[in-house]
Amino acid sequence: MDNVLEWDALMLSNFALEQQLYTARQELSHALYQNKHKLKGHRVCTAWYKFAHPSSPSISSLPAPYGSKDPLSSNNYNKIDNLFCTNCIMLQHDAACRVIARLKKERDDARMLLAQAERIEANNAIAISDRKRAAVDELGPDQKRIRPGINPIIIAELTECNTLLSGQRKKRQIPTTLVHVDTLDRYTQVASHPLHKSNKPGILALDIDASKDVIATGGIDSTGVLFNRTSGQISSTLTGHSKKVTTIKFVPGDELVITGSGDKTVRIWRGSEDGNYDCRHVLRDHTAEVQAVTVHATNKYLVSVSMDNTWCFYDLSTGSCLTQVGEALSEEGYTSASFHPDGLILGTGTAGAKVKIWDVKSQSNVANFDGHIGAVTAVSFSENGYFLATAATDGVKLWDLRKLKNFRSFSPYDSSTPTNSVEFDFSGSYLAIAGPDIRVYQVANVKLEWNIIKTWPDLSGTGKVTSLKFGADAKYMAVGSMDRNLRIFGLPWDGSQQISPDH
């Protein structure tokens, strides 16, 4: 009896050792399988499977009474063997997933390198363009750049444009599609779109391309955003400035956008076939923050103004600064600018509360308007060319350009609250101003009262509306504030607008 017990103990111990060996072989085969450089293809899988399936210990290998005659033990082993085969398949699947993940990573890395190469190439092109412009610019005795100037050919082009537009304007009637006063009075916020970064909120400028119904915004987050109002989607983001984007303008009839920034530069962006915009020129002629840009009616030239107390006249096609106009005796700096609709007059506002009118052909200061308090934050010419609206800390003043005098003033806010924006609609029928709220007036003439149509509160909660613009035929208004949301005001039933559920 004792011999039988000893034999049983010995057989059980031997079986346990064989099981441990079998488990060790499984673990070793798994480790070898994960070695991608040595184990590849079907032959390795076959060899691995054979290695993982030696004469595995089974109940049948035990002498009686532990032999294969026990059907329960045989079934258990079959289950274990099937489980092992399943594990084998899972290991193969795991290896395939690892290979796929590695290939995806290599693909993503290649795409990233390609994008970096494209950015480097674009930056190199910009640098080459800058060097070419710098090579053309000569330095005078005072070590300042000598500009080529606005030559007679360009002056003739500007004059011809002025004559054409003046003639057309005299015959132009208010469009029948213009929104009526009663309709505008029913406007309310119909959409709010978070376009800029939440950690750097604030929209400082906006513009509208009426032909495409696209709105451009410039933000404190140093980006410009092009937003398609019809689709309700961002169509492109302009990245490249290192500081806040203070001004942004479309070039009508062309795939061009102009931005100015606190980083002292102006950038010219051109649209590509994929809908994105690439920076074609970086203009570095200013030595202080760029406050405003304005596009000439020919759509071939632009003017930028800066806190360095100069304004620059550029050729859009080449990015060349044709002339830079400054006043040596003044340190006020320019804060706003706009071309007259006919293109031969430039209006600028200064940090010293002055409004200056310039003859573009001669670059001479032909008129000055005094009377504001604080920096002139915005200037806007009426469509008929008769009126100029200017905004500052003390409110809005209206100027008669035919008599060069102020004929009306609005002081909607207290003396410590500036008016940040003022804007005529394209027809010249409405005037909007923005500060802690939004107000729209009906345009009249010099003698008649300009009646207020509607006042909307600032829904951003910041108490500071920074910019606004009328859409085509005044069918909506785009509004920017010191949060990151672009707001659209219009009729509530306008199906093209949707209010974001979070706003």
Short mmCIF file of C-alpha atoms in Angstrom, two decimals:
data_model
loop_
_atom_site.label_atom_id
_atom_site.label_comp_id
_atom_site.label_asym_id
_atom_site.label_seq_id
_atom_site.Cartn_x
_atom_site.Cartn_y
_atom_site.Cartn_z
CA MET A 1 0.00 0.00 0.00
CA ASP A 2 2.85 2.36 0.85
CA ASN A 3 4.49 1.67 -2.51
CA VAL A 4 1.31 2.62 -4.32
CA LEU A 5 1.07 5.92 -2.43
CA GLU A 6 4.69 6.74 -3.20
CA TRP A 7 4.15 5.93 -6.86
CA ASP A 8 1.09 8.20 -6.96
CA ALA A 9 3.00 11.06 -5.36
CA LEU A 10 5.86 10.65 -7.79
CA MET A 11 3.55 10.67 -10.82
CA LEU A 12 1.73 13.78 -9.62
CA SER A 13 5.01 15.59 -9.01
CA ASN A 14 6.26 14.64 -12.48
CA PHE A 15 3.01 15.82 -14.05
CA ALA A 16 3.29 19.18 -12.23
CA LEU A 17 6.86 19.63 -13.52
CA GLU A 18 5.73 18.89 -17.08
CA GLN A 19 2.93 21.45 -16.74
CA GLN A 20 5.42 24.07 -15.54
CA LEU A 21 7.68 23.31 -18.51
CA TYR A 22 4.73 23.61 -20.84
CA THR A 23 3.79 27.03 -19.37
CA ALA A 24 7.40 28.24 -19.66
CA ARG A 25 7.47 27.22 -23.35
CA GLN A 26 4.24 29.16 -23.96
CA GLU A 27 5.70 32.31 -22.39
CA LEU A 28 8.93 31.94 -24.33
CA SER A 29 7.08 31.45 -27.62
CA HIS A 30 5.02 34.61 -26.94
CA ALA A 31 8.20 36.59 -26.34
CA LEU A 32 9.79 35.27 -29.52
CA TYR A 33 6.64 36.06 -31.47
CA GLN A 34 6.84 39.70 -30.48
CA ASN A 35 10.35 39.95 -31.92
CA LYS A 36 9.37 41.39 -35.33
CA HIS A 37 12.88 41.33 -36.74
CA LYS A 38 13.34 37.55 -36.28
CA LEU A 39 9.86 36.13 -36.56
CA LYS A 40 8.21 36.98 -39.88
CA GLY A 41 5.84 35.22 -42.25
CA HIS A 42 4.00 31.95 -42.29
CA ARG A 43 7.10 29.81 -41.83
CA VAL A 44 7.87 31.45 -38.50
CA CYS A 45 4.24 31.15 -37.41
CA THR A 46 4.35 27.45 -38.27
CA ALA A 47 7.65 26.94 -36.47
CA TRP A 48 6.35 28.87 -33.51
CA TYR A 49 3.17 26.80 -33.41
CA LYS A 50 5.19 23.58 -33.49
CA PHE A 51 7.40 24.92 -30.74
CA ALA A 52 4.39 25.91 -28.74
CA HIS A 53 2.88 22.44 -29.33
CA PRO A 54 5.49 19.93 -28.22
CA SER A 55 4.28 16.69 -26.92
CA SER A 56 2.34 18.60 -24.33
CA PRO A 57 1.72 16.89 -21.07
CA SER A 58 -1.62 15.25 -20.99
CA ILE A 59 -3.49 12.99 -18.73
CA SER A 60 -2.96 10.17 -21.23
CA SER A 61 0.78 10.29 -20.65
CA LEU A 62 0.33 9.23 -17.05
CA PRO A 63 0.47 5.57 -16.14
CA ALA A 64 -2.63 3.91 -14.85
CA PRO A 65 -4.69 4.66 -12.96
CA TYR A 66 -4.22 8.21 -14.34
CA GLY A 67 -4.34 7.25 -18.02
CA SER A 68 -6.52 8.38 -20.92
CA LYS A 69 -9.29 6.11 -20.00
CA ASP A 70 -10.75 8.92 -17.92
CA PRO A 71 -13.07 10.74 -20.44
CA LEU A 72 -13.51 13.72 -18.14
CA SER A 73 -9.77 14.36 -17.98
CA SER A 74 -9.49 13.99 -21.77
CA ASN A 75 -12.24 16.54 -22.34
CA ASN A 76 -10.57 18.98 -19.99
CA TYR A 77 -7.34 18.71 -21.88
CA ASN A 78 -9.12 19.28 -25.21
CA LYS A 79 -10.63 22.43 -23.77
CA ILE A 80 -7.20 23.58 -22.62
CA ASP A 81 -5.74 22.83 -26.04
CA ASN A 82 -8.53 24.76 -27.79
CA LEU A 83 -7.99 27.66 -25.42
CA PHE A 84 -4.31 27.63 -26.27
CA CYS A 85 -5.10 27.73 -30.02
CA THR A 86 -7.41 30.68 -29.39
CA ASN A 87 -4.63 32.46 -27.52
CA CYS A 88 -2.34 31.75 -30.43
CA ILE A 89 -4.75 33.47 -32.84
CA MET A 90 -5.16 36.38 -30.46
CA LEU A 91 -1.40 36.79 -30.29
CA GLN A 92 -1.22 36.83 -34.08
CA HIS A 93 -3.99 39.48 -34.18
CA ASP A 94 -2.17 41.50 -31.54
CA ALA A 95 1.01 41.39 -33.60
CA ALA A 96 -0.88 42.50 -36.73
CA CYS A 97 -2.41 45.41 -34.80
CA ARG A 98 1.04 46.45 -33.64
CA VAL A 99 2.30 46.44 -37.22
CA ILE A 100 -0.69 48.49 -38.40
CA ALA A 101 -0.17 50.98 -35.56
CA ARG A 102 3.50 51.32 -36.47
CA LEU A 103 2.64 51.93 -40.14
CA LYS A 104 0.06 54.55 -39.17
CA LYS A 105 2.60 56.29 -36.98
CA GLU A 106 5.12 56.30 -39.82
CA ARG A 107 2.45 57.72 -42.14
CA ASP A 108 1.52 60.46 -39.67
CA ASP A 109 5.18 61.31 -39.13
CA ALA A 110 5.67 61.57 -42.89
CA ARG A 111 2.66 63.86 -43.22
CA MET A 112 3.97 66.05 -40.41
CA LEU A 113 7.38 66.29 -42.04
CA LEU A 114 5.74 67.17 -45.35
CA ALA A 115 3.67 69.92 -43.73
CA GLN A 116 6.78 71.28 -42.03
CA ALA A 117 8.64 71.25 -45.33
CA GLU A 118 5.78 73.14 -46.99
CA ARG A 119 5.79 75.74 -44.22
CA ILE A 120 9.55 76.11 -44.47
CA GLU A 121 9.26 76.51 -48.24
CA ALA A 122 6.54 79.16 -47.82
CA ASN A 123 8.62 81.01 -45.22
CA ASN A 124 11.66 80.83 -47.49
CA ALA A 125 9.59 82.28 -50.33
CA ILE A 126 8.45 85.09 -48.05
CA ALA A 127 12.04 85.70 -46.93
CA ILE A 128 13.23 85.81 -50.53
CA SER A 129 10.45 88.25 -51.37
CA ASP A 130 11.43 90.39 -48.39
CA ARG A 131 15.09 90.36 -49.46
CA LYS A 132 14.15 91.36 -52.97
CA ARG A 133 12.13 94.29 -51.66
CA ALA A 134 14.96 95.22 -49.31
CA ALA A 135 17.43 95.10 -52.18
CA VAL A 136 15.26 97.51 -54.15
CA ASP A 137 14.95 99.90 -51.22
CA GLU A 138 17.90 102.25 -50.96
CA LEU A 139 18.98 104.07 -47.85
CA GLY A 140 19.19 107.83 -47.78
CA PRO A 141 21.64 110.01 -45.82
CA ASP A 142 19.48 109.61 -42.71
CA GLN A 143 19.65 105.80 -43.13
CA LYS A 144 15.94 105.69 -43.93
CA ARG A 145 14.65 103.79 -46.92
CA ILE A 146 14.16 105.74 -50.11
CA ARG A 147 10.77 104.74 -51.55
CA PRO A 148 10.03 104.77 -55.30
CA GLY A 149 6.96 106.93 -54.68
CA ILE A 150 3.54 106.98 -56.33
CA ASN A 151 4.54 107.46 -59.96
CA PRO A 152 2.51 109.31 -62.65
CA ILE A 153 1.16 106.06 -64.06
CA ILE A 154 -0.34 105.10 -60.70
CA ILE A 155 -1.66 108.64 -60.17
CA ALA A 156 -3.36 108.48 -63.57
CA GLU A 157 -4.90 105.13 -62.57
CA LEU A 158 -6.18 106.55 -59.29
CA THR A 159 -7.59 109.61 -61.05
CA GLU A 160 -9.37 107.51 -63.66
CA CYS A 161 -10.91 105.35 -60.92
CA ASN A 162 -12.05 108.48 -59.11
CA THR A 163 -13.72 109.89 -62.22
CA LEU A 164 -15.49 106.62 -62.98
CA LEU A 165 -16.80 106.08 -59.46
CA SER A 166 -17.88 109.69 -59.00
CA GLY A 167 -19.91 109.53 -62.20
CA GLN A 168 -21.56 106.28 -61.20
CA ARG A 169 -22.34 107.49 -57.71
CA LYS A 170 -24.30 110.48 -58.92
CA LYS A 171 -26.63 108.19 -60.86
CA ARG A 172 -26.92 105.49 -58.22
CA GLN A 173 -30.23 105.00 -56.44
CA ILE A 174 -30.87 103.33 -53.13
CA PRO A 175 -31.40 99.64 -53.98
CA THR A 176 -34.94 98.32 -53.68
CA THR A 177 -33.54 95.26 -51.88
CA LEU A 178 -32.29 97.37 -48.97
CA VAL A 179 -33.84 96.37 -45.65
CA HIS A 180 -36.55 98.78 -44.52
CA VAL A 181 -36.32 100.64 -41.23
CA ASP A 182 -39.26 98.70 -39.76
CA THR A 183 -37.56 95.41 -40.60
CA LEU A 184 -34.27 96.48 -39.07
CA ASP A 185 -36.12 97.44 -35.91
CA ARG A 186 -37.10 93.75 -35.48
CA TYR A 187 -33.52 92.49 -35.62
CA THR A 188 -32.29 90.30 -32.80
CA GLN A 189 -29.36 87.99 -32.25
CA VAL A 190 -29.86 84.95 -34.47
CA ALA A 191 -26.45 83.26 -34.19
CA SER A 192 -23.33 83.13 -32.05
CA HIS A 193 -20.19 81.34 -33.26
CA PRO A 194 -17.09 80.70 -31.09
CA LEU A 195 -14.30 81.36 -33.60
CA HIS A 196 -11.27 82.25 -31.50
CA LYS A 197 -9.37 80.63 -28.64
CA SER A 198 -11.04 80.55 -25.25
CA ASN A 199 -7.78 81.26 -23.38
CA LYS A 200 -7.25 84.48 -25.40
CA PRO A 201 -10.75 85.78 -26.13
CA GLY A 202 -11.51 88.98 -27.96
CA ILE A 203 -12.43 89.93 -31.55
CA LEU A 204 -10.78 93.24 -32.44
CA ALA A 205 -11.76 93.65 -36.10
CA LEU A 206 -14.02 92.19 -38.77
CA ASP A 207 -14.91 92.58 -42.42
CA ILE A 208 -17.45 91.04 -44.81
CA ASP A 209 -17.07 89.76 -48.36
CA ALA A 210 -20.66 90.30 -49.46
CA SER A 211 -20.21 88.42 -52.75
CA LYS A 212 -19.41 85.17 -50.89
CA ASP A 213 -21.18 85.90 -47.60
CA VAL A 214 -17.90 85.27 -45.76
CA ILE A 215 -16.98 87.14 -42.57
CA ALA A 216 -13.36 87.71 -41.54
CA THR A 217 -12.42 88.33 -37.91
CA GLY A 218 -9.15 89.30 -36.25
CA GLY A 219 -8.53 88.25 -32.67
CA ILE A 220 -6.38 88.77 -29.62
CA ASP A 221 -5.24 85.15 -30.11
CA SER A 222 -3.09 86.41 -33.05
CA THR A 223 -5.18 84.66 -35.71
CA GLY A 224 -7.56 85.70 -38.43
CA VAL A 225 -10.62 83.55 -39.09
CA LEU A 226 -12.70 83.33 -42.27
CA PHE A 227 -16.25 82.23 -41.48
CA ASN A 228 -18.84 81.16 -44.08
CA ARG A 229 -22.14 82.51 -42.81
CA THR A 230 -24.23 80.33 -45.12
CA SER A 231 -22.71 77.02 -44.01
CA GLY A 232 -22.02 78.16 -40.48
CA GLN A 233 -18.48 76.79 -40.69
CA ILE A 234 -14.94 78.17 -40.47
CA SER A 235 -13.49 78.08 -43.98
CA SER A 236 -9.92 79.06 -43.11
CA THR A 237 -7.72 80.19 -40.22
CA LEU A 238 -4.89 82.63 -40.84
CA THR A 239 -1.93 81.87 -38.57
CA GLY A 240 1.42 83.63 -38.68
CA HIS A 241 1.19 86.79 -36.62
CA SER A 242 2.93 86.67 -33.26
CA LYS A 243 0.64 89.20 -31.56
CA LYS A 244 -3.00 90.27 -31.70
CA VAL A 245 -4.62 90.90 -35.11
CA THR A 246 -5.83 94.48 -34.89
CA THR A 247 -7.29 94.89 -38.38
CA ILE A 248 -8.49 92.67 -41.24
CA LYS A 249 -9.81 93.47 -44.72
CA PHE A 250 -10.97 91.62 -47.82
CA VAL A 251 -9.85 92.73 -51.26
CA PRO A 252 -13.15 92.74 -53.20
CA GLY A 253 -13.23 90.59 -56.31
CA ASP A 254 -10.01 88.79 -55.46
CA GLU A 255 -8.89 85.91 -53.25
CA LEU A 256 -6.90 88.24 -51.02
CA VAL A 257 -7.15 89.09 -47.32
CA ILE A 258 -5.06 91.73 -45.53
CA THR A 259 -4.23 91.61 -41.83
CA GLY A 260 -2.37 93.99 -39.55
CA SER A 261 -1.02 93.15 -36.12
CA GLY A 262 0.54 94.28 -32.90
CA ASP A 263 3.70 92.54 -34.11
CA LYS A 264 4.30 95.60 -36.38
CA THR A 265 3.65 93.70 -39.62
CA VAL A 266 1.05 93.57 -42.36
CA ARG A 267 0.39 90.24 -44.08
CA ILE A 268 -1.15 89.63 -47.50
CA TRP A 269 -2.93 86.26 -47.77
CA ARG A 270 -4.03 84.60 -51.02
CA GLY A 271 -6.66 81.89 -51.26
CA SER A 272 -5.77 78.52 -52.75
CA GLU A 273 -7.83 75.87 -54.50
CA ASP A 274 -8.34 73.87 -51.31
CA GLY A 275 -9.98 76.85 -49.61
CA ASN A 276 -7.04 77.69 -47.36
CA TYR A 277 -5.14 80.98 -47.44
CA ASP A 278 -1.37 81.20 -47.74
CA CYS A 279 0.70 84.19 -46.67
CA ARG A 280 2.28 85.68 -49.78
CA HIS A 281 3.89 88.82 -48.34
CA VAL A 282 4.95 90.01 -44.90
CA LEU A 283 5.31 93.79 -44.85
CA ARG A 284 7.75 94.98 -42.19
CA ASP A 285 7.95 98.72 -42.82
CA HIS A 286 6.40 99.87 -39.55
CA THR A 287 8.27 100.13 -36.26
CA ALA A 288 5.22 100.01 -33.97
CA GLU A 289 1.83 98.34 -33.78
CA VAL A 290 -0.22 98.38 -36.98
CA GLN A 291 -3.65 99.76 -36.14
CA ALA A 292 -5.58 99.69 -39.42
CA VAL A 293 -5.42 98.77 -43.09
CA THR A 294 -7.68 100.06 -45.87
CA VAL A 295 -7.96 98.90 -49.49
CA HIS A 296 -8.16 101.33 -52.42
CA ALA A 297 -11.16 101.19 -54.78
CA THR A 298 -8.93 99.89 -57.61
CA ASN A 299 -8.28 96.81 -55.42
CA LYS A 300 -4.61 97.14 -56.38
CA TYR A 301 -3.28 99.20 -53.48
CA LEU A 302 -3.59 99.38 -49.73
CA VAL A 303 -2.67 101.76 -46.93
CA SER A 304 -1.59 100.72 -43.44
CA VAL A 305 -1.34 103.05 -40.44
CA SER A 306 0.70 102.53 -37.32
CA MET A 307 1.45 103.87 -33.89
CA ASP A 308 4.90 104.80 -35.28
CA ASN A 309 3.11 107.88 -36.69
CA THR A 310 3.44 106.83 -40.35
CA TRP A 311 1.17 105.46 -43.03
CA CYS A 312 2.40 103.29 -45.92
CA PHE A 313 1.04 102.99 -49.45
CA TYR A 314 1.58 99.49 -50.89
CA ASP A 315 1.31 97.74 -54.22
CA LEU A 316 -0.78 94.65 -53.47
CA SER A 317 0.67 92.52 -56.27
CA THR A 318 4.29 92.86 -55.16
CA GLY A 319 3.98 93.87 -51.53
CA SER A 320 6.23 96.84 -52.22
CA CYS A 321 5.95 99.97 -50.11
CA LEU A 322 5.73 102.79 -52.66
CA THR A 323 5.74 105.56 -50.09
CA GLN A 324 5.81 105.96 -46.33
CA VAL A 325 4.40 109.21 -44.98
CA GLY A 326 5.27 110.47 -41.51
CA GLU A 327 5.34 113.66 -39.53
CA ALA A 328 8.61 114.35 -37.77
CA LEU A 329 7.14 116.86 -35.32
CA SER A 330 4.35 114.59 -34.07
CA GLU A 331 4.43 111.53 -31.85
CA GLU A 332 0.72 110.85 -31.69
CA GLY A 333 0.52 107.70 -33.77
CA TYR A 334 -2.30 106.65 -36.10
CA THR A 335 -5.16 104.60 -34.70
CA SER A 336 -7.61 104.28 -37.62
CA ALA A 337 -7.86 104.84 -41.39
CA SER A 338 -10.19 104.59 -44.35
CA PHE A 339 -10.14 105.49 -48.03
CA HIS A 340 -12.85 107.80 -49.36
CA PRO A 341 -15.16 105.83 -51.71
CA ASP A 342 -13.68 107.63 -54.72
CA GLY A 343 -10.13 106.80 -53.70
CA LEU A 344 -8.29 110.13 -53.85
CA ILE A 345 -8.80 111.03 -50.18
CA LEU A 346 -7.52 109.15 -47.13
CA GLY A 347 -8.95 109.74 -43.68
CA THR A 348 -6.88 108.90 -40.59
CA GLY A 349 -7.48 109.13 -36.86
CA THR A 350 -4.73 109.69 -34.31
CA ALA A 351 -4.08 108.82 -30.70
CA GLY A 352 -4.09 112.57 -30.07
CA ALA A 353 -7.81 112.99 -30.87
CA LYS A 354 -7.21 114.48 -34.34
CA VAL A 355 -8.77 113.50 -37.65
CA LYS A 356 -6.51 114.12 -40.65
CA ILE A 357 -7.53 114.20 -44.29
CA TRP A 358 -4.87 113.41 -46.92
CA ASP A 359 -4.59 113.94 -50.67
CA VAL A 360 -3.38 110.53 -51.83
CA LYS A 361 -1.78 111.79 -55.04
CA SER A 362 0.46 114.31 -53.31
CA GLN A 363 0.49 112.62 -49.88
CA SER A 364 -0.22 116.01 -48.31
CA ASN A 365 -2.35 116.73 -45.27
CA VAL A 366 -5.14 118.90 -46.69
CA ALA A 367 -7.48 119.16 -43.69
CA ASN A 368 -7.62 118.50 -39.95
CA PHE A 369 -10.70 118.00 -37.77
CA ASP A 370 -10.40 118.80 -34.08
CA GLY A 371 -12.88 118.43 -31.27
CA HIS A 372 -12.68 114.80 -30.15
CA ILE A 373 -11.50 113.67 -26.73
CA GLY A 374 -9.26 110.62 -26.67
CA ALA A 375 -7.90 108.45 -29.45
CA VAL A 376 -9.94 108.30 -32.66
CA THR A 377 -10.88 104.63 -32.70
CA ALA A 378 -12.68 104.46 -36.07
CA VAL A 379 -13.43 106.46 -39.23
CA SER A 380 -16.06 105.69 -41.87
CA PHE A 381 -17.05 107.53 -45.08
CA SER A 382 -20.64 107.50 -46.29
CA GLU A 383 -21.29 105.88 -49.66
CA ASN A 384 -22.16 109.17 -51.35
CA GLY A 385 -18.83 110.61 -50.20
CA TYR A 386 -20.38 113.61 -48.45
CA PHE A 387 -20.05 112.58 -44.81
CA LEU A 388 -17.32 111.26 -42.54
CA ALA A 389 -18.17 109.61 -39.21
CA THR A 390 -15.46 109.39 -36.54
CA ALA A 391 -15.52 107.69 -33.12
CA ALA A 392 -13.54 108.41 -29.96
CA THR A 393 -13.88 108.44 -26.17
CA ASP A 394 -16.43 111.25 -26.32
CA GLY A 395 -18.70 109.50 -28.83
CA VAL A 396 -19.28 110.00 -32.58
CA LYS A 397 -18.92 113.14 -34.69
CA LEU A 398 -20.27 113.66 -38.19
CA TRP A 399 -18.33 115.87 -40.61
CA ASP A 400 -19.53 117.56 -43.79
CA LEU A 401 -16.68 117.05 -46.29
CA ARG A 402 -18.03 119.75 -48.58
CA LYS A 403 -17.74 122.44 -45.91
CA LEU A 404 -15.12 120.68 -43.74
CA LYS A 405 -17.02 121.13 -40.51
CA ASN A 406 -18.72 119.11 -37.80
CA PHE A 407 -22.51 119.25 -38.12
CA ARG A 408 -23.68 116.67 -35.57
CA SER A 409 -22.37 114.73 -32.57
CA PHE A 410 -23.62 111.69 -30.66
CA SER A 411 -22.58 111.16 -27.04
CA PRO A 412 -24.37 107.91 -26.16
CA TYR A 413 -22.09 106.89 -23.28
CA ASP A 414 -20.45 108.49 -20.28
CA SER A 415 -17.17 110.34 -20.61
CA SER A 416 -15.06 107.38 -19.46
CA THR A 417 -16.59 104.89 -21.93
CA PRO A 418 -15.21 105.08 -25.49
CA THR A 419 -17.10 104.39 -28.68
CA ASN A 420 -15.09 101.61 -30.30
CA SER A 421 -16.55 101.40 -33.80
CA VAL A 422 -18.63 103.39 -36.28
CA GLU A 423 -19.80 102.13 -39.66
CA PHE A 424 -22.03 103.25 -42.55
CA ASP A 425 -23.81 100.53 -44.48
CA PHE A 426 -22.94 100.23 -48.19
CA SER A 427 -25.98 102.20 -49.31
CA GLY A 428 -25.25 105.04 -46.91
CA SER A 429 -28.73 104.75 -45.39
CA TYR A 430 -27.79 103.52 -41.91
CA LEU A 431 -25.07 104.30 -39.40
CA ALA A 432 -24.09 101.87 -36.62
CA ILE A 433 -21.99 102.67 -33.57
CA ALA A 434 -20.64 100.30 -30.93
CA GLY A 435 -19.37 100.62 -27.37
CA PRO A 436 -21.04 99.06 -24.34
CA ASP A 437 -23.99 98.39 -26.67
CA ILE A 438 -24.94 98.60 -30.37
CA ARG A 439 -26.97 101.46 -31.83
CA VAL A 440 -28.21 102.03 -35.38
CA TYR A 441 -29.28 105.43 -36.73
CA GLN A 442 -31.12 106.36 -39.90
CA VAL A 443 -28.95 108.59 -42.06
CA ALA A 444 -30.47 111.97 -42.96
CA ASN A 445 -28.82 115.15 -44.20
CA VAL A 446 -27.02 118.02 -42.53
CA LYS A 447 -30.19 119.78 -41.40
CA LEU A 448 -32.48 116.89 -40.47
CA GLU A 449 -32.19 114.82 -37.32
CA TRP A 450 -30.54 111.39 -37.51
CA ASN A 451 -33.03 109.26 -35.59
CA ILE A 452 -32.04 106.19 -33.64
CA ILE A 453 -33.72 103.04 -34.95
CA LYS A 454 -32.65 100.34 -32.52
CA THR A 455 -30.38 99.63 -29.54
CA TRP A 456 -29.11 96.16 -28.70
CA PRO A 457 -27.27 95.25 -25.48
CA ASP A 458 -23.84 93.67 -25.55
CA LEU A 459 -24.68 89.99 -25.18
CA SER A 460 -21.07 88.95 -24.66
CA GLY A 461 -21.14 90.06 -21.04
CA THR A 462 -17.85 91.91 -21.47
CA GLY A 463 -19.42 95.34 -21.85
CA LYS A 464 -17.27 96.10 -24.87
CA VAL A 465 -18.41 95.71 -28.49
CA THR A 466 -15.24 96.24 -30.54
CA SER A 467 -16.34 96.00 -34.17
CA LEU A 468 -19.39 95.69 -36.41
CA LYS A 469 -20.29 95.55 -40.09
CA PHE A 470 -23.47 95.52 -42.17
CA GLY A 471 -24.09 92.63 -44.52
CA ALA A 472 -25.34 93.06 -48.09
CA ASP A 473 -28.42 95.33 -48.20
CA ALA A 474 -28.20 95.56 -44.40
CA LYS A 475 -29.91 92.16 -44.17
CA TYR A 476 -27.81 91.32 -41.14
CA MET A 477 -25.09 92.76 -38.92
CA ALA A 478 -21.90 91.00 -37.84
CA VAL A 479 -20.69 91.99 -34.38
CA GLY A 480 -17.43 91.30 -32.54
CA SER A 481 -16.87 91.74 -28.80
CA MET A 482 -14.23 90.99 -26.21
CA ASP A 483 -15.28 87.38 -25.94
CA ARG A 484 -14.41 84.88 -28.69
CA ASN A 485 -17.83 84.76 -30.37
CA LEU A 486 -18.93 86.27 -33.65
CA ARG A 487 -22.56 87.32 -33.30
CA ILE A 488 -25.06 87.74 -36.11
CA PHE A 489 -28.05 90.05 -35.76
CA GLY A 490 -30.97 89.74 -38.17
CA LEU A 491 -34.56 88.59 -38.45
CA PRO A 492 -35.33 85.57 -36.26
CA TRP A 493 -36.86 83.64 -39.14
CA ASP A 494 -33.69 83.79 -41.27
CA GLY A 495 -33.16 80.08 -41.92
CA SER A 496 -29.49 80.46 -42.84
CA GLN A 497 -28.63 81.25 -39.21
CA GLN A 498 -28.39 78.92 -36.29
CA ILE A 499 -27.77 79.75 -32.67
CA SER A 500 -25.11 77.58 -31.13
CA PRO A 501 -26.62 75.51 -28.29
CA ASP A 502 -23.92 76.73 -25.92
CA HIS A 503 -24.50 80.44 -26.52
#
